[in-house]
């Protein structure tokens, strides 16, 4: 064989190899997550994925994790298209979602009260033009002059600290939220859900930006982070990353809500249905879990003997090497990984696939 013949043969071989590679890519699973859901499909999905209502010792209207932003710089390295966020609890999810920019998000919580909380937030995001408007509606305070889309979270909250709460505005917003959910979105909410939403609205109206984890339970809040604290907090390098730190962050959430792609679900992490149903939904559409925010739920799963079921539920999710746990733990030598439970003083990351590989699916 001459050198010319060898070169031609190599060229043809390379073309064939490339064709096989491209064919392999086209046959691989691709993310086919919905670009948008109708309000009807949003509600149907939430109901179909959910388990019966459960209980917890607190109504958990607000996070108590002041250091939650510290893991975001490392977490942000996993940002890819077509990925799905899972979380639990209230507003801290918004800060992680703003950083990760997932295609879709599911907030799974044992209490239906958390679903009702997120329905209130859904309405407020959709009804608000910008962050300052959102804060006005959340705390029933008239918007002060001088705030703009370039205002910092600190500037916004300092400005509202000088504004009295308005009962008239509260009544107006309460009606607007209900009308938006029932009439504009057409969600078939029952009386129980409407009462739950009103309960949440009243708590934010009553306690204002000083609301903390223990406020609605009537307990002392010494050393508890307030809404103000959480929104003006920063990561370890001093960068403000809360969901109200910038219009860009805020609009990530506003866009997801407008498209009905942030879905609240009622379910126990160690339960038989919710997590597995979410995982199956995502898997069938070629999606991958980017992160699963756990707070300190593992502590309670362990106490209830539900850790093995939880581990199996997670193992069944569509994961890859970048899929990350975000957990709240007490600092200490054994504070990371399964078994390192704490009261949410600091946040740490874990590798989902690695930590659950020995658990049966």
CSV table of C-alpha atoms in Angstrom, one decimal, residues 28-297:
chain,number,residue,atom,x,y,z
A,28,UNK,CA,-28.1,8.9,24.0
A,29,UNK,CA,-30.8,10.2,26.3
A,30,UNK,CA,-31.4,14.0,25.9
A,31,UNK,CA,-33.2,16.3,28.3
A,32,UNK,CA,-36.7,16.7,27.1
A,33,UNK,CA,-38.0,18.5,30.2
A,34,UNK,CA,-41.1,20.7,29.6
A,35,UNK,CA,-40.4,24.3,28.5
A,36,UNK,CA,-43.6,25.3,30.2
A,37,UNK,CA,-46.6,23.8,32.0
A,38,UNK,CA,-50.1,24.9,31.8
A,39,UNK,CA,-51.6,25.8,35.2
A,40,UNK,CA,-53.8,22.8,34.9
A,41,UNK,CA,-50.8,20.5,34.3
A,42,UNK,CA,-48.8,22.1,37.1
A,43,UNK,CA,-51.5,21.4,39.6
A,44,UNK,CA,-52.2,17.9,38.2
A,45,UNK,CA,-48.4,17.1,38.5
A,46,UNK,CA,-48.2,18.4,42.0
A,47,UNK,CA,-51.2,16.3,43.1
A,48,UNK,CA,-50.1,13.2,41.3
A,49,UNK,CA,-46.6,13.3,42.8
A,50,UNK,CA,-47.7,14.0,46.4
A,51,UNK,CA,-48.3,11.8,49.4
A,52,UNK,CA,-50.8,12.5,52.2
A,53,UNK,CA,-50.1,15.4,54.5
A,54,UNK,CA,-47.6,14.8,57.3
A,55,UNK,CA,-46.5,16.7,60.4
A,56,UNK,CA,-43.5,18.5,61.7
A,57,UNK,CA,-42.8,20.3,65.0
A,58,UNK,CA,-42.6,23.7,63.3
A,59,UNK,CA,-44.5,25.4,60.5
A,60,UNK,CA,-41.1,26.4,59.1
A,61,UNK,CA,-42.0,29.6,57.4
A,62,UNK,CA,-38.4,30.7,57.2
A,63,UNK,CA,-34.9,29.2,57.1
A,64,UNK,CA,-32.5,29.4,60.1
A,65,UNK,CA,-29.4,28.7,58.0
A,66,UNK,CA,-27.5,32.0,57.8
A,67,UNK,CA,-24.4,30.3,56.2
A,68,UNK,CA,-26.4,28.7,53.3
A,69,UNK,CA,-24.6,30.8,50.6
A,70,UNK,CA,-21.2,29.6,51.5
A,71,UNK,CA,-21.5,26.4,49.4
A,72,UNK,CA,-22.7,28.3,46.3
A,73,UNK,CA,-19.3,29.0,44.6
A,74,UNK,CA,-18.5,25.3,44.6
A,75,UNK,CA,-22.1,24.3,43.8
A,76,UNK,CA,-22.3,26.7,40.8
A,77,UNK,CA,-19.6,24.7,39.0
A,78,UNK,CA,-22.2,22.0,38.4
A,79,UNK,CA,-24.5,24.3,36.4
A,80,UNK,CA,-25.5,22.5,33.2
A,81,UNK,CA,-28.5,22.6,30.9
A,82,UNK,CA,-31.5,20.3,31.3
A,83,UNK,CA,-31.0,19.7,35.0
A,84,UNK,CA,-33.5,19.6,37.8
A,85,UNK,CA,-33.3,20.9,41.4
A,86,UNK,CA,-34.9,19.2,44.4
A,87,UNK,CA,-35.3,20.8,47.7
A,88,UNK,CA,-37.3,21.0,51.0
A,89,UNK,CA,-38.6,23.8,53.1
A,90,UNK,CA,-39.1,27.5,52.5
A,91,UNK,CA,-37.2,30.4,50.8
A,92,UNK,CA,-33.7,29.1,51.0
A,93,UNK,CA,-34.5,27.0,48.0
A,94,UNK,CA,-34.9,30.2,46.0
A,95,UNK,CA,-31.3,31.3,46.7
A,96,UNK,CA,-29.9,27.9,45.5
A,97,UNK,CA,-32.2,27.9,42.5
A,98,UNK,CA,-31.1,31.4,41.5
A,99,UNK,CA,-27.5,30.1,41.5
A,100,UNK,CA,-28.1,26.8,39.7
A,101,UNK,CA,-30.6,28.1,37.2
A,102,UNK,CA,-32.3,24.6,36.7
A,103,UNK,CA,-34.7,23.9,33.9
A,104,UNK,CA,-37.2,22.7,36.5
A,105,UNK,CA,-37.5,22.5,40.3
A,106,UNK,CA,-39.5,20.3,42.8
A,107,UNK,CA,-39.8,21.3,46.5
A,108,UNK,CA,-40.8,18.2,48.4
A,109,UNK,CA,-41.9,18.6,52.0
A,110,UNK,CA,-43.7,16.4,54.5
A,111,UNK,CA,-46.2,19.2,55.4
A,112,UNK,CA,-48.9,20.5,53.1
A,113,UNK,CA,-48.3,23.8,54.8
A,114,UNK,CA,-45.1,24.1,52.8
A,115,UNK,CA,-47.0,23.7,49.6
A,116,UNK,CA,-49.3,26.5,50.7
A,117,UNK,CA,-46.4,28.7,51.5
A,118,UNK,CA,-45.0,28.2,48.0
A,119,UNK,CA,-48.3,28.9,46.4
A,120,UNK,CA,-48.3,32.3,48.2
A,121,UNK,CA,-44.7,32.9,46.9
A,122,UNK,CA,-45.8,31.8,43.4
A,123,UNK,CA,-48.5,34.4,43.3
A,124,UNK,CA,-46.2,37.1,44.7
A,125,UNK,CA,-43.5,36.4,42.1
A,126,UNK,CA,-46.0,36.5,39.3
A,127,UNK,CA,-47.7,39.7,40.5
A,128,UNK,CA,-44.5,41.6,41.2
A,129,UNK,CA,-42.6,43.7,38.7
A,130,UNK,CA,-39.3,43.7,40.6
A,131,UNK,CA,-37.7,42.9,43.9
A,132,UNK,CA,-38.8,46.1,45.6
A,133,UNK,CA,-42.4,45.4,44.5
A,134,UNK,CA,-42.1,41.8,45.8
A,135,UNK,CA,-40.9,42.9,49.2
A,136,UNK,CA,-43.8,45.4,49.4
A,137,UNK,CA,-46.3,42.7,48.8
A,138,UNK,CA,-44.7,40.1,51.0
A,139,UNK,CA,-44.7,42.4,54.1
A,140,UNK,CA,-47.6,44.7,53.2
A,141,UNK,CA,-45.6,47.9,53.2
A,142,UNK,CA,-46.0,50.6,50.7
A,143,UNK,CA,-43.1,51.0,48.4
A,144,UNK,CA,-40.8,53.8,49.4
A,145,UNK,CA,-39.4,56.2,46.8
A,146,UNK,CA,-35.8,55.8,45.5
A,147,UNK,CA,-35.7,52.1,45.0
A,148,UNK,CA,-34.8,50.7,41.6
A,149,UNK,CA,-33.7,47.5,39.9
A,150,UNK,CA,-30.1,48.3,40.7
A,151,UNK,CA,-30.7,48.7,44.4
A,152,UNK,CA,-28.9,46.2,46.6
A,153,UNK,CA,-30.8,43.9,49.0
A,154,UNK,CA,-29.5,45.9,51.9
A,155,UNK,CA,-30.7,49.2,50.4
A,156,UNK,CA,-34.1,47.6,49.8
A,157,UNK,CA,-34.5,46.2,53.3
A,158,UNK,CA,-33.2,49.3,54.9
A,159,UNK,CA,-35.7,51.4,53.0
A,160,UNK,CA,-38.6,49.2,54.0
A,161,UNK,CA,-37.5,49.3,57.7
A,162,UNK,CA,-38.6,52.9,57.7
A,163,UNK,CA,-42.1,52.1,56.3
A,164,UNK,CA,-45.0,51.1,58.5
A,165,UNK,CA,-47.1,48.0,57.8
A,166,UNK,CA,-50.4,48.8,56.1
A,167,UNK,CA,-53.5,46.9,57.1
A,168,UNK,CA,-55.3,48.2,54.0
A,169,UNK,CA,-52.5,47.1,51.7
A,170,UNK,CA,-52.4,43.7,53.4
A,171,UNK,CA,-56.1,43.1,52.7
A,172,UNK,CA,-55.6,44.2,49.1
A,173,UNK,CA,-52.7,41.9,48.6
A,174,UNK,CA,-54.4,38.9,50.3
A,175,UNK,CA,-57.3,39.3,47.8
A,176,UNK,CA,-54.9,39.7,44.9
A,177,UNK,CA,-53.1,36.5,45.8
A,178,UNK,CA,-56.3,34.5,46.1
A,179,UNK,CA,-57.7,36.0,42.9
A,180,UNK,CA,-54.5,35.3,41.0
A,181,UNK,CA,-54.3,31.6,42.1
A,182,UNK,CA,-58.1,30.9,41.7
A,183,UNK,CA,-59.1,33.1,38.8
A,184,UNK,CA,-56.0,33.9,36.8
A,185,UNK,CA,-54.3,30.6,37.2
A,186,UNK,CA,-57.5,28.6,37.7
A,187,UNK,CA,-56.1,26.4,40.4
A,188,UNK,CA,-58.8,24.3,42.1
A,189,UNK,CA,-57.7,25.1,45.6
A,190,UNK,CA,-59.9,23.8,48.4
A,191,UNK,CA,-60.8,25.7,51.6
A,192,UNK,CA,-57.9,24.1,53.5
A,193,UNK,CA,-55.3,25.4,51.1
A,194,UNK,CA,-56.8,28.9,51.1
A,195,UNK,CA,-56.8,29.0,54.9
A,196,UNK,CA,-53.2,27.8,54.9
A,197,UNK,CA,-52.2,30.5,52.4
A,198,UNK,CA,-53.9,33.1,54.6
A,199,UNK,CA,-52.1,31.9,57.7
A,200,UNK,CA,-48.7,32.3,55.9
A,201,UNK,CA,-49.6,35.8,54.6
A,202,UNK,CA,-50.7,36.9,58.1
A,203,UNK,CA,-47.4,35.7,59.6
A,204,UNK,CA,-45.3,37.8,57.2
A,205,UNK,CA,-47.7,40.8,57.6
A,206,UNK,CA,-47.5,40.5,61.5
A,207,UNK,CA,-43.8,40.0,61.9
A,208,UNK,CA,-42.4,41.9,58.9
A,209,UNK,CA,-38.8,41.6,57.8
A,210,UNK,CA,-37.9,40.6,61.3
A,211,UNK,CA,-39.7,37.3,61.1
A,212,UNK,CA,-37.5,34.3,62.0
A,213,UNK,CA,-37.8,30.6,62.3
A,214,UNK,CA,-39.5,30.6,65.7
A,215,UNK,CA,-41.7,33.7,65.2
A,216,UNK,CA,-45.0,32.0,64.3
A,217,UNK,CA,-44.6,29.4,67.1
A,218,UNK,CA,-44.4,32.1,69.7
A,219,UNK,CA,-40.9,31.0,70.8
A,220,UNK,CA,-37.8,33.1,71.5
A,221,UNK,CA,-35.8,34.1,68.5
A,222,UNK,CA,-32.5,34.9,70.2
A,223,UNK,CA,-29.7,34.2,67.7
A,224,UNK,CA,-32.2,33.3,65.0
A,225,UNK,CA,-31.6,34.8,61.5
A,226,UNK,CA,-34.4,37.1,60.3
A,227,UNK,CA,-35.6,37.5,56.8
A,228,UNK,CA,-33.6,40.7,56.7
A,229,UNK,CA,-30.5,38.8,57.8
A,230,UNK,CA,-30.9,36.0,55.3
A,231,UNK,CA,-31.4,38.4,52.3
A,232,UNK,CA,-28.4,40.6,53.0
A,233,UNK,CA,-26.1,37.7,53.9
A,234,UNK,CA,-23.1,36.8,51.7
A,235,UNK,CA,-20.9,33.9,50.8
A,236,UNK,CA,-17.5,33.4,52.4
A,237,UNK,CA,-15.9,35.9,50.0
A,238,UNK,CA,-18.4,38.6,50.8
A,239,UNK,CA,-20.5,38.2,47.6
A,240,UNK,CA,-24.3,38.6,48.1
A,241,UNK,CA,-26.0,35.7,46.5
A,242,UNK,CA,-29.5,35.6,48.0
A,243,UNK,CA,-32.5,35.5,45.7
A,244,UNK,CA,-33.2,39.1,46.4
A,245,UNK,CA,-29.5,40.2,45.9
A,246,UNK,CA,-30.1,41.2,42.3
A,247,UNK,CA,-32.8,41.5,39.7
A,248,UNK,CA,-31.0,38.7,37.8
A,249,UNK,CA,-31.4,36.3,40.7
A,250,UNK,CA,-35.0,37.4,41.3
A,251,UNK,CA,-35.9,36.9,37.6
A,252,UNK,CA,-34.7,33.3,37.6
A,253,UNK,CA,-37.4,32.6,40.1
A,254,UNK,CA,-40.0,34.8,38.4
A,255,UNK,CA,-39.5,33.1,35.1
A,256,UNK,CA,-39.7,29.6,36.6
A,257,UNK,CA,-43.0,30.5,38.3
A,258,UNK,CA,-44.4,32.1,35.2
A,259,UNK,CA,-43.8,28.9,33.3
A,260,UNK,CA,-45.2,26.8,36.2
A,261,UNK,CA,-41.9,24.9,36.5
A,262,UNK,CA,-41.3,25.2,40.2
A,263,UNK,CA,-43.6,22.5,41.6
A,264,UNK,CA,-44.4,22.0,45.3
A,265,UNK,CA,-44.9,18.4,46.3
A,266,UNK,CA,-46.1,16.9,49.6
A,267,UNK,CA,-44.0,13.9,50.6
A,268,UNK,CA,-41.7,12.3,53.1
A,269,UNK,CA,-38.1,11.8,51.9
A,270,UNK,CA,-38.4,8.2,53.3
A,271,UNK,CA,-41.9,7.7,52.0
A,272,UNK,CA,-43.0,5.2,49.3
A,273,UNK,CA,-44.1,7.6,46.6
A,274,UNK,CA,-43.1,11.3,46.3
A,275,UNK,CA,-39.3,11.2,45.7
A,276,UNK,CA,-39.6,8.1,43.5
A,277,UNK,CA,-42.4,9.7,41.4
A,278,UNK,CA,-40.4,12.9,41.0
A,279,UNK,CA,-37.4,10.8,39.9
A,280,UNK,CA,-39.4,8.8,37.4
A,281,UNK,CA,-40.9,12.0,35.9
A,282,UNK,CA,-37.4,13.5,35.5
A,283,UNK,CA,-35.9,10.3,34.2
A,284,UNK,CA,-38.6,9.7,31.6
A,285,UNK,CA,-37.7,13.2,30.2
A,286,UNK,CA,-34.0,12.6,30.1
A,287,UNK,CA,-33.3,15.0,32.9
A,288,UNK,CA,-30.7,14.8,35.7
A,289,UNK,CA,-30.8,16.0,39.3
A,290,UNK,CA,-28.3,18.8,39.7
A,291,UNK,CA,-28.7,19.2,43.4
A,292,UNK,CA,-30.9,18.1,46.3
A,293,UNK,CA,-31.2,20.5,49.2
A,294,UNK,CA,-31.9,18.4,52.3
A,295,UNK,CA,-31.6,21.0,55.2
A,296,UNK,CA,-31.2,18.7,58.2
A,297,UNK,CA,-34.0,16.4,57.4
